[in-house]
XYZ file of C-alpha atoms in Angstrom:
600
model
C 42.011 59.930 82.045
C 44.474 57.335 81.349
C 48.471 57.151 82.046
C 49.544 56.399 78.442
C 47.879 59.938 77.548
C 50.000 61.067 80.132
C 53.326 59.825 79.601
C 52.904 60.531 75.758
C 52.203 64.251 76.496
C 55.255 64.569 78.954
C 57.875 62.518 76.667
C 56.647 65.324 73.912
C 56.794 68.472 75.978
C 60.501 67.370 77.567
C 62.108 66.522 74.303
C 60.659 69.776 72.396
C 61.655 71.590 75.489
C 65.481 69.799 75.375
C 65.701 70.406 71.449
C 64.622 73.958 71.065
C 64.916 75.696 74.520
C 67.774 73.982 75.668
C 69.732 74.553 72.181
C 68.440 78.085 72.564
C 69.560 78.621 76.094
C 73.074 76.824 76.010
C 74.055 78.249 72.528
C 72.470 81.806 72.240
C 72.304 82.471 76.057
C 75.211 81.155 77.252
C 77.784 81.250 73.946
C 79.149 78.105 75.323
C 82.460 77.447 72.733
C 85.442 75.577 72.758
C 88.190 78.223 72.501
C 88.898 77.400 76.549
C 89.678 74.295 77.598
C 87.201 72.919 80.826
C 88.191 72.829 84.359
C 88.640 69.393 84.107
C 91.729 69.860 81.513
C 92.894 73.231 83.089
C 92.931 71.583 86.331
C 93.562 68.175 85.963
C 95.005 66.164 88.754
C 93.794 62.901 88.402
C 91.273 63.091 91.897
C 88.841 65.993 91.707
C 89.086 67.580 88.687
C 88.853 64.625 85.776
C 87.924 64.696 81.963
C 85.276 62.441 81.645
C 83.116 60.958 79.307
C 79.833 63.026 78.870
C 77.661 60.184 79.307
C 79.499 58.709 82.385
C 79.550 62.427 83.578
C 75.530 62.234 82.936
C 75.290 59.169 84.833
C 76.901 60.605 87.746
C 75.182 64.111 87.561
C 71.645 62.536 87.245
C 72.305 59.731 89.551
C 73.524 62.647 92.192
C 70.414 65.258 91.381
C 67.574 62.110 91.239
C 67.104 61.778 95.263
C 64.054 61.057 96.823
C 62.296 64.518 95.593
C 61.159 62.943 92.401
C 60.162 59.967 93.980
C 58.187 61.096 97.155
C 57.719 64.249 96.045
C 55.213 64.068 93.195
C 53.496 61.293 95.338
C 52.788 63.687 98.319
C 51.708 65.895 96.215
C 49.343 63.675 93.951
C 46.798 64.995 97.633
C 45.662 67.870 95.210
C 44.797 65.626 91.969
C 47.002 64.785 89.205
C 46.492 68.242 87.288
C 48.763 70.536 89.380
C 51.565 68.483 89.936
C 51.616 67.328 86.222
C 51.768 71.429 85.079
C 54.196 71.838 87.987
C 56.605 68.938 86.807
C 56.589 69.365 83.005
C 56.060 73.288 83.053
C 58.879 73.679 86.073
C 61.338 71.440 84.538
C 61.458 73.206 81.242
C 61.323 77.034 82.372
C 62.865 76.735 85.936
C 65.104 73.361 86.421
C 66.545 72.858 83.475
C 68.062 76.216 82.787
C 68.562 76.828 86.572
C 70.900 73.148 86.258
C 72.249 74.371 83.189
C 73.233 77.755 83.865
C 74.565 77.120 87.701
C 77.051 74.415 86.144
C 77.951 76.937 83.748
C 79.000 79.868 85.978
C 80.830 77.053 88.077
C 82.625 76.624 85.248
C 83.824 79.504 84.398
C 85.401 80.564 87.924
C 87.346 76.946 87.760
C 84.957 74.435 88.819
C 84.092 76.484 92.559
C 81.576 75.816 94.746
C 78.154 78.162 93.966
C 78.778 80.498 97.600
C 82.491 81.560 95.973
C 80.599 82.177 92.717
C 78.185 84.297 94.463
C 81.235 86.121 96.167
C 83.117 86.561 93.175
C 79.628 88.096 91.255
C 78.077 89.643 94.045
C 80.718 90.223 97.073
C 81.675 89.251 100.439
C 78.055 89.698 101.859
C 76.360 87.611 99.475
C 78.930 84.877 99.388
C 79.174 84.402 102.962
C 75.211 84.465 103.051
C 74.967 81.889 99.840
C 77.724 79.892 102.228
C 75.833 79.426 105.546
C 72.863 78.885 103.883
C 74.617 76.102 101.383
C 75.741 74.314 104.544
C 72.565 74.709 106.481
C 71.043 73.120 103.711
C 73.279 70.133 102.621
C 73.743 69.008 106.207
C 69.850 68.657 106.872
C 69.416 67.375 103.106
C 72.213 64.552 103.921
C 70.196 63.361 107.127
C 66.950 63.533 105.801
C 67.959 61.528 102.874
C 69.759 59.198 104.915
C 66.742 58.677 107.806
C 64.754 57.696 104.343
C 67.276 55.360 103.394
C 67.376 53.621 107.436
C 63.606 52.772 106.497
C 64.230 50.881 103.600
C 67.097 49.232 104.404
C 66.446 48.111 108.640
C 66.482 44.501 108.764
C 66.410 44.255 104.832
C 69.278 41.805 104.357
C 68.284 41.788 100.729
C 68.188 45.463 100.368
C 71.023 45.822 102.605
C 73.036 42.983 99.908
C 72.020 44.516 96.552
C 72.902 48.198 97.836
C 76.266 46.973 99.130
C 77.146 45.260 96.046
C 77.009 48.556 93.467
C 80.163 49.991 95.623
C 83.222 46.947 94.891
C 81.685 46.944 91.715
C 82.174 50.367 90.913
C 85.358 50.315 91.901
C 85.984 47.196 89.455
C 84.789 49.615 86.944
C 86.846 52.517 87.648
C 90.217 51.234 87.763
C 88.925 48.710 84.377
C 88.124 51.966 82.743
C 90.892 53.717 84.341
C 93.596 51.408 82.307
C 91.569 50.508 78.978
C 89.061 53.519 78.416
C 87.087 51.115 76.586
C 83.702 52.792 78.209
C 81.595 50.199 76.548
C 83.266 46.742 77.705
C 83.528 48.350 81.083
C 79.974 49.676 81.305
C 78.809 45.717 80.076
C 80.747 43.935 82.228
C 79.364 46.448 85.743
C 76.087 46.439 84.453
C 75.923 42.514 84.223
C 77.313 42.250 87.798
C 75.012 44.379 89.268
C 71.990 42.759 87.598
C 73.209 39.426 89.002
C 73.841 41.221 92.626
C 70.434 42.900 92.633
C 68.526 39.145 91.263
C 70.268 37.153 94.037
C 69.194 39.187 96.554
C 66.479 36.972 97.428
C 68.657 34.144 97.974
C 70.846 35.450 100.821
C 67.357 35.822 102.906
C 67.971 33.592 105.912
C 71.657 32.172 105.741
C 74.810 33.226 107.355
C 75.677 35.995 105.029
C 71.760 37.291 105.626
C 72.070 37.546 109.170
C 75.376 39.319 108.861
C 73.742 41.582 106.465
C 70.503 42.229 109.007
C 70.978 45.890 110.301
C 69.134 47.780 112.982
C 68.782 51.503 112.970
C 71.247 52.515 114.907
C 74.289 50.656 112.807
C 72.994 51.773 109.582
C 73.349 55.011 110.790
C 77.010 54.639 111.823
C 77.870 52.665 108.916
C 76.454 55.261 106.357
C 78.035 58.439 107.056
C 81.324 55.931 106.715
C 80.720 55.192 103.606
C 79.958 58.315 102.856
C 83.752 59.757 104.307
C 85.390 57.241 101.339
C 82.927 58.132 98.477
C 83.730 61.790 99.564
C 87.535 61.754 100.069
C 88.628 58.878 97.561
C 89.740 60.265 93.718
C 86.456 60.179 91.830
C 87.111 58.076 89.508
C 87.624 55.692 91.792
C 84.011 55.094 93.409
C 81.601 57.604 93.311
C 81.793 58.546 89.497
C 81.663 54.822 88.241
C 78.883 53.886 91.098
C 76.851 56.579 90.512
C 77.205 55.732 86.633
C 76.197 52.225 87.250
C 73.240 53.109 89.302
C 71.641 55.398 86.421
C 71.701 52.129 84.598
C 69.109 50.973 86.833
C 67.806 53.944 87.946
C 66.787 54.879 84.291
C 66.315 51.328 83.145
C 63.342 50.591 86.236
C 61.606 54.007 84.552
C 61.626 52.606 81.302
C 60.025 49.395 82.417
C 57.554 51.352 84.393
C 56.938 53.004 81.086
C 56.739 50.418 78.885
C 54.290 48.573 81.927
C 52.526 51.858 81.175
C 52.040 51.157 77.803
C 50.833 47.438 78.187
C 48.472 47.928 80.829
C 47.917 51.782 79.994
C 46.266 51.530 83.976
C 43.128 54.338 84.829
C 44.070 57.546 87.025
C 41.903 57.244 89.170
C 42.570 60.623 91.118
C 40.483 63.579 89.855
C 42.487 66.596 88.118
C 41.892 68.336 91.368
C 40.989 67.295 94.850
C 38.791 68.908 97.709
C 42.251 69.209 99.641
C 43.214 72.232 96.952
C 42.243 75.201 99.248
C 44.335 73.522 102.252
C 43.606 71.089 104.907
C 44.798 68.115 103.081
C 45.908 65.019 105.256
C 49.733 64.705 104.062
C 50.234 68.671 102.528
C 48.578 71.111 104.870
C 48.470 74.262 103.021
C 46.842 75.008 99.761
C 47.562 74.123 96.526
C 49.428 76.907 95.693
C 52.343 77.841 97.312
C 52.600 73.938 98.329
C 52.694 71.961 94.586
C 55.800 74.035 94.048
C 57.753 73.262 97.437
C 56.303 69.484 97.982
C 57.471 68.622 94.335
C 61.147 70.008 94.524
C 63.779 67.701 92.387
C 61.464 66.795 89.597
C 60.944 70.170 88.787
C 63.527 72.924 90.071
C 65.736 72.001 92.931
C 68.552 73.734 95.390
C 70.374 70.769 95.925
C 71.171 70.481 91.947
C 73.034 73.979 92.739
C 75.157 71.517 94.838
C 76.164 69.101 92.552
C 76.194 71.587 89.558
C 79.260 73.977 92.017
C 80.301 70.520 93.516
C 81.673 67.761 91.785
C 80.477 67.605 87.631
C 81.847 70.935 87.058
C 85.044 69.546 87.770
C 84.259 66.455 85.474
C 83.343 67.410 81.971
C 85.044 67.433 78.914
C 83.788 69.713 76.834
C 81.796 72.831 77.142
C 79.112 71.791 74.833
C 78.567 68.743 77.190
C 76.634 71.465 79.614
C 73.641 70.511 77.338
C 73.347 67.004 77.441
C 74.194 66.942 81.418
C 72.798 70.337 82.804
C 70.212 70.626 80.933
C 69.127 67.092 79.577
C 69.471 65.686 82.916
C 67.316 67.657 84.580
C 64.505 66.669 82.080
C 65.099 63.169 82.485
C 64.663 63.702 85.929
C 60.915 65.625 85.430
C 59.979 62.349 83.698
C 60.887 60.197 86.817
C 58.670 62.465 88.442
C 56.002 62.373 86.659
C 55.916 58.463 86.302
C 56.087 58.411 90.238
C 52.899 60.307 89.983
C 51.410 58.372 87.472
C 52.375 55.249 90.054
C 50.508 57.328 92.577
C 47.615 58.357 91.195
C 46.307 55.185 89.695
C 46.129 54.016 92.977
C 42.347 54.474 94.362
C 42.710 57.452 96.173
C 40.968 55.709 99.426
C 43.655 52.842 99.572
C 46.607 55.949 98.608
C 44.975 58.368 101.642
C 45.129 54.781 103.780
C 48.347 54.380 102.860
C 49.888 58.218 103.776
C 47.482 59.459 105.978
C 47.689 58.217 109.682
C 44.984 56.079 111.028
C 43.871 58.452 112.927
C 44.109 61.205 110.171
C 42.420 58.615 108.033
C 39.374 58.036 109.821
C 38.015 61.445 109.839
C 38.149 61.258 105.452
C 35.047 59.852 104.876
C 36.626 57.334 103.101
C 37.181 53.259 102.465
C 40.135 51.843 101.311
C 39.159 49.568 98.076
C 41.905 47.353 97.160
C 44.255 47.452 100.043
C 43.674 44.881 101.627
C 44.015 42.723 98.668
C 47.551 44.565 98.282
C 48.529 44.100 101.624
C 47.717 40.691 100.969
C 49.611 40.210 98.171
C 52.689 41.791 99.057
C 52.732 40.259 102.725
C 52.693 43.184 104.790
C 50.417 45.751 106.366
C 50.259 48.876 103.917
C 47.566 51.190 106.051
C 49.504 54.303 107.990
C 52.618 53.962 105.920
C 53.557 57.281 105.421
C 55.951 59.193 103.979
C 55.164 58.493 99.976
C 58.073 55.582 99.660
C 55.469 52.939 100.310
C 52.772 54.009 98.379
C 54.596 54.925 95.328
C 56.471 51.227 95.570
C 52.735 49.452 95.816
C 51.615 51.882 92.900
C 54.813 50.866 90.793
C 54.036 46.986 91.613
C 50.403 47.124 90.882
C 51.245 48.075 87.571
C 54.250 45.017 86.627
C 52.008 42.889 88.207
C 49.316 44.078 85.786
C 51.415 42.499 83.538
C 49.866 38.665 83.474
C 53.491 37.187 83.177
C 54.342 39.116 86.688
C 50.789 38.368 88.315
C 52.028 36.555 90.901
C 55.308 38.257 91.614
C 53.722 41.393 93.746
C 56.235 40.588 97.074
C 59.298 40.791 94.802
C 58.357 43.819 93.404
C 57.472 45.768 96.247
C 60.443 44.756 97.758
C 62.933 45.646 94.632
C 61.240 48.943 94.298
C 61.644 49.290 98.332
C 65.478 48.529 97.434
C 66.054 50.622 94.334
C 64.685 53.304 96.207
C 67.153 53.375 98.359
C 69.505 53.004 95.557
C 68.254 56.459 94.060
C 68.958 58.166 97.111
C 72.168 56.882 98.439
C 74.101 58.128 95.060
C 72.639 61.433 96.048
C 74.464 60.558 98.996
C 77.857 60.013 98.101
C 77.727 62.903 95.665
C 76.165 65.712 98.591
C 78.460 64.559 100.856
C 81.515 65.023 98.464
C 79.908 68.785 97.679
C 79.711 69.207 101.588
C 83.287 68.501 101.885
C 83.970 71.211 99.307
C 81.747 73.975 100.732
C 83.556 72.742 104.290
C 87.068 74.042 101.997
C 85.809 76.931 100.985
C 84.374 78.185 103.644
C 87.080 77.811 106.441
C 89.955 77.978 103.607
C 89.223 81.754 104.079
C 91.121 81.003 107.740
C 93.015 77.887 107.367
C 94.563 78.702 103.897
C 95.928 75.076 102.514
C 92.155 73.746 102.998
C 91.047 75.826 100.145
C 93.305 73.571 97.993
C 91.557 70.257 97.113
C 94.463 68.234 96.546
C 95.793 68.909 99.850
C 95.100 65.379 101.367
C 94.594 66.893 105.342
C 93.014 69.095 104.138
C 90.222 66.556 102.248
C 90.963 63.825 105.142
C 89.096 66.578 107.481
C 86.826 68.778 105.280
C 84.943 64.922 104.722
C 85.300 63.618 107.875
C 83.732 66.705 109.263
C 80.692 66.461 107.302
C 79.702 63.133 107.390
C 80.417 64.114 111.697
C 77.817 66.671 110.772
C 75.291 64.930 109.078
C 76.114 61.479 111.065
C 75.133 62.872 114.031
C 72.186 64.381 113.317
C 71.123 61.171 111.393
C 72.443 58.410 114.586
C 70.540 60.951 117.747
C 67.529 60.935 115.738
C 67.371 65.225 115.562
C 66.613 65.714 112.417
C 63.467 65.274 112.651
C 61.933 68.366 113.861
C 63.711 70.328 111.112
C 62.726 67.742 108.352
C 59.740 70.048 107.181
C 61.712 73.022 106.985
C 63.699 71.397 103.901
C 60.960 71.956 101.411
C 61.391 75.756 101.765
C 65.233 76.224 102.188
C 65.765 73.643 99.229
C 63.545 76.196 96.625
C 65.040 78.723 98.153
C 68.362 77.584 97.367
C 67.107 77.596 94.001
C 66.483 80.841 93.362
C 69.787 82.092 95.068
C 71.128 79.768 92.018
C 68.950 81.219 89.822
C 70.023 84.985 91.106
C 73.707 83.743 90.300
C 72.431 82.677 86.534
C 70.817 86.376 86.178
C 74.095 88.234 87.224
C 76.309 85.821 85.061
C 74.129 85.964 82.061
C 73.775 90.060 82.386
C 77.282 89.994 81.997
C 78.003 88.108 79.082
C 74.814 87.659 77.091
C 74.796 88.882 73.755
C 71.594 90.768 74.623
C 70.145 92.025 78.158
C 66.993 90.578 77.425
C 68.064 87.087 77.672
C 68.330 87.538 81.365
C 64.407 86.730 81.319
C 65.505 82.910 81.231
C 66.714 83.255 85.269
C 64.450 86.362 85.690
C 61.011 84.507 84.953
C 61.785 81.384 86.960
C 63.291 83.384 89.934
C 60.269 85.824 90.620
C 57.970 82.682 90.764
C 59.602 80.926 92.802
C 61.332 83.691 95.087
C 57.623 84.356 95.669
C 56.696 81.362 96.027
C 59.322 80.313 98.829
C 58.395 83.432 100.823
C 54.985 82.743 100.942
C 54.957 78.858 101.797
C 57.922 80.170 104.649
C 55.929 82.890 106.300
C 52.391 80.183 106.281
C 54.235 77.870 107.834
C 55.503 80.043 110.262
C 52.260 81.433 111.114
C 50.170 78.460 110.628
C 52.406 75.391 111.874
C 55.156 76.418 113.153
C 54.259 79.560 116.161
C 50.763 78.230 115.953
C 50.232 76.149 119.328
C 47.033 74.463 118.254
C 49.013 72.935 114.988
C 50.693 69.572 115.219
C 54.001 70.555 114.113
C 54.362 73.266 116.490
C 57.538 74.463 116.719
C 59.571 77.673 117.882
C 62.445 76.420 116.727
C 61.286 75.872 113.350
C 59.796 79.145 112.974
C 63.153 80.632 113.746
C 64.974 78.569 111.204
C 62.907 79.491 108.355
C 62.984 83.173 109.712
C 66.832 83.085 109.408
C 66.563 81.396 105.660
C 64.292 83.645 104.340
C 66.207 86.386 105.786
C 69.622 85.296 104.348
C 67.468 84.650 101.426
C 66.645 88.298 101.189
C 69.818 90.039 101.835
C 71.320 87.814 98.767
C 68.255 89.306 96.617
C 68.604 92.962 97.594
C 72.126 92.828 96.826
C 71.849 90.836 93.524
C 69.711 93.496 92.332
C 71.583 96.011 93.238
C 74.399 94.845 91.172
C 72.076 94.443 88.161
C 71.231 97.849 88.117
C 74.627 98.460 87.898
C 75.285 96.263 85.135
C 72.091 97.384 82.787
C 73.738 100.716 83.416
C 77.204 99.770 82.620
C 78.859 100.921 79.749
C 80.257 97.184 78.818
C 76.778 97.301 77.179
C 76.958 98.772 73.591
C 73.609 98.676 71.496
C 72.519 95.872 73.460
C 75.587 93.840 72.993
C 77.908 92.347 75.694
C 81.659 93.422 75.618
C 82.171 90.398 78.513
C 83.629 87.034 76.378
C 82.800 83.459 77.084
C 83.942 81.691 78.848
């Protein structure tokens, strides 16, 4: 098998699936019109809720969605072959993510831009919303420190990582306020694009003067300085930072995946993995359970992911102009993530699979394979580093993305500044996630004690948004600077899918009451009983395998309770969601299979 079979395939499948389906889904399913005007217009107030371009709104939605789960995720997963995470990925995306994306930004919309747990109390009641709340905030608060321990890696004593990051955020705001007073989108786009190709290209340069050692971080700064950051991108008017920055950071974002897929094309590398490995029945190295529940968990964001639910109930509902935009950014985004995903695994997979087991497995781990590594010392070599025991799925998929520029013969000799730009626009990719979860954690924060203190449910009360972000990055910050994430870390592969399907149970209650016809609720029904299935039964093996099993190595009680507690809160959202759709399929605003409900 070779990549350019693969990428020709997925390109095909995504934009079939975005023509037809998605047309389908947003115009039949949905009705979306134009009689109301959007959130943004209804509630304008220059900070939160902002009309916005649809392809700066794209920018920022798929710059916010694209974390590390594409990235690492289709990597890790690459253990079982390239077969079942290719299905997973292209299948997934089409069926599950995109309409899940599409249809959560959607009901968001219509309540007024709220967050997806007052949806969910609105639709379902009291129960479920305050369920759908503590589970949205368990969630985002270990999502923001697991993304940000990711982030410590690639940027610790990286002055030139550390330089090329920091530059995207005065940019950004050059671009904002340029934007702000012209609205000339395409000067303003040129002129930040240009400057952030120059900051990224003299990177290099900085390495060893005064400004370099300035810019060398350990650890524990990084992970003060972050969640600070992360208070201004979360409490400063959107237009202001984190729209524009996360807008400017697609640009590379997308524009690194085209040149991976034009290197594609031009060196059209072997995949060298088999469809399907001997780790498919379990006791794989990196994934410890089978191939099936643990394809669908490991690969989250390029497929179907939770934490979209976040950013589709957190800040784009509050950003787009036009109804009909729901397509190009709920929908299409979602499927230009699935292709990031599946060119990670591409970048995976045409490593040898004994240097890619060297690479992710532990030494230890490693030696009990059976297998050599092939090339890797060559790459190690080449890149000037040791590559063996780096796990995790950043480093491999940043030596799988170099060996194929480098296959290039203009780049032959340019494998240490690849590695190393990939190693930075990694970090790139997840920080925007960032800015954006953080924001969405200061609006769940609102919501959910607003039902005590009443002003904080108002966003444009400035105490109110002072301490709602404050609060969160406090959350996350802390968790990220003691170092106690980590225990938890495996438990967000579950509770992310799960948060899924509560999105999806939200897209099944809206659509039953507004669809033309009940049997368009099959477009959230089909995705949810997969993966609602799915989710329980990865959960309850890893409670009884790993986590209350004291011969594993991730033993933990702790753990075990967690994903207990999820899978509970989980299930009382479920019961209650169908419940109410009995109610509706017997409800007599149904008249020969037509809904009396309007739109929007």
């Amino acid at each position: 098998m070779n990549a350019l079979s693969i990428v020709i395939g997925a390109i095909c499948v995504l934009i079939i699936g975005y023509r037809l389906y998605g047309y389908f889904f947003t115009k039949k399913v949905l009705r979306i019109n134009e009689k109301e005007p959007t959130p943004a217009h209804a509630l304008n107030d220059g900070k939160d809720y902002v009309p916005t371009n649809k392809w700066v709104a794209f920018g920022h939605h798929f710059a916010a969605i694209a974390a590390a789960g594409p990235l690492v995720g289709p990597v890790l997963a690459a253990q079982f072959g390239y077969l079942p995470g290719l299905l997973w990925l292209l299948i997934g995306a089409v069926i599950g993510g995109a309409v899940h994306d599409a249809v959560v930004l959607f009901a968001s919309m219509r309540r007024g831009g709220k967050s997806l747990s007052e949806v969910m109390k609105e639709e379902l009641g009291p129960v479920a919303g305050f369920c759908t709340g503590l589970a949205m905030l368990f969630i985002i608060t270990i999502t923001m420190a697991g993304l940000s321990m990711v982030v410590l890696g690639a940027l610790e004593r990286n002055p030139w990582g550390t330089f090329a990051v920091a530059i995207t955020i005065p940019i950004a705001m050059l671009v904002g306020i340029a934007y702000k007073k012209t609205g000339n989108l395409l000067v303003t786009s040129a002129i930040g694009f240009i400057l952030l190709m120059i900051g990224v290209f003299i990177g290099p340069s900085i390495q060893g003067t005064a400004l370099g050692d300035w810019l060398t971080f350990d650890r524990q700064t990084l992970a003060i300085i972050l969640p600070v950051y992360a208070f201004f991108a979360a409490a400063l008017p959107v237009w202001f930072l984190l729209a524009p920055r996360d807008y400017l950071s697609s640009f590379m974002k997308i524009g690194v995946f085209i040149a991976l897929i034009a290197g594609v094309f031009f060196v059209n590398p072997v995949i060298q993995f088999p469809a399907v490995t001997e780790f498919i029945h379990g006791g794989g190295p990196i994934v410890a359970g089978p191939v099936w529940p643990f394809v669908s968990i490991t690969i989250a964001c390029g497929a179907i992911s939770g934490f979209h639910a976040f950013i589709g109930s957190g800040t784009t509902p509050k950003m787009l102009n036009r109804w009909e935009d729901i397509r190009v950014v709920g929908f299409g985004a979602m499927l230009v993530e699935s292709l990031v995903g599946v060119m990670a695994l591409i970048a995976a997979t045409a490593l040898h699979p004994g240097d890619y087991f060297a690479i992710n497995a532990a030494p230890a781990v490693y030696a009990t394979l059976g297998m050599e590594p092939v090339n890797l010392a060559a790459l190690s070599q080449s890149i000037g580093m040791d590559l063996e025991g780096r796990t995790g799925g950043g480093v491999s998929l940043a030596v799988g993305m170099t060996q194929i520029f480098t296959g290039i013969p203009w780049f032959s000799g340019m494998s240490s500044y690849f590695y190393q730009f990939v190693i930075m626009f990694e970090a790139v990719f997840i920080l925007t996630a960032i800015d954006a979860g953080t924001r969405v954690a200061r609006y769940l924060i609102q919501d959910f004690l607003g039902d005590v203190v009443k002003p904080l449910k108002r966003t444009d009360w400035l105490p109110g948004t002072i301490f709602a972000s404050a609060l969160a990055c406090f959350l996350w910050g802390y968790l990220l600077y003691s170092g106690e994430i980590g225990p938890i870390w495996a438990l967000f592969g579950v509770s992310n899918q799960l948060m899924a399907s509560i999105g999806l149970v939200v897209g099944a209650t809206v659509i039953l009451k507004m669809a033309s016809k009940r049997i368009y609720v099959l477009t959230c029904l089909i995705p949810l009983i997969y993966l609602y299935i799915t989710v329980n039964v990865a959960g309850i093996w890893m409670v009884s395998n790993v986590y209350w099993n004291s011969s594993a190595a991730g033993y933990s009680v702790l753990n075990g309770i967690l994903s207990i507690i999820m899978l509970v809160l989980g299930l009382i959202i479920v019961v209650t969601a169908v419940k109410k759709w009995i109610g509706l399929w017997n409800s007599p605003r149904f008249v020969n299979g037509k809904a009396i409900g309007t739109n929007p």
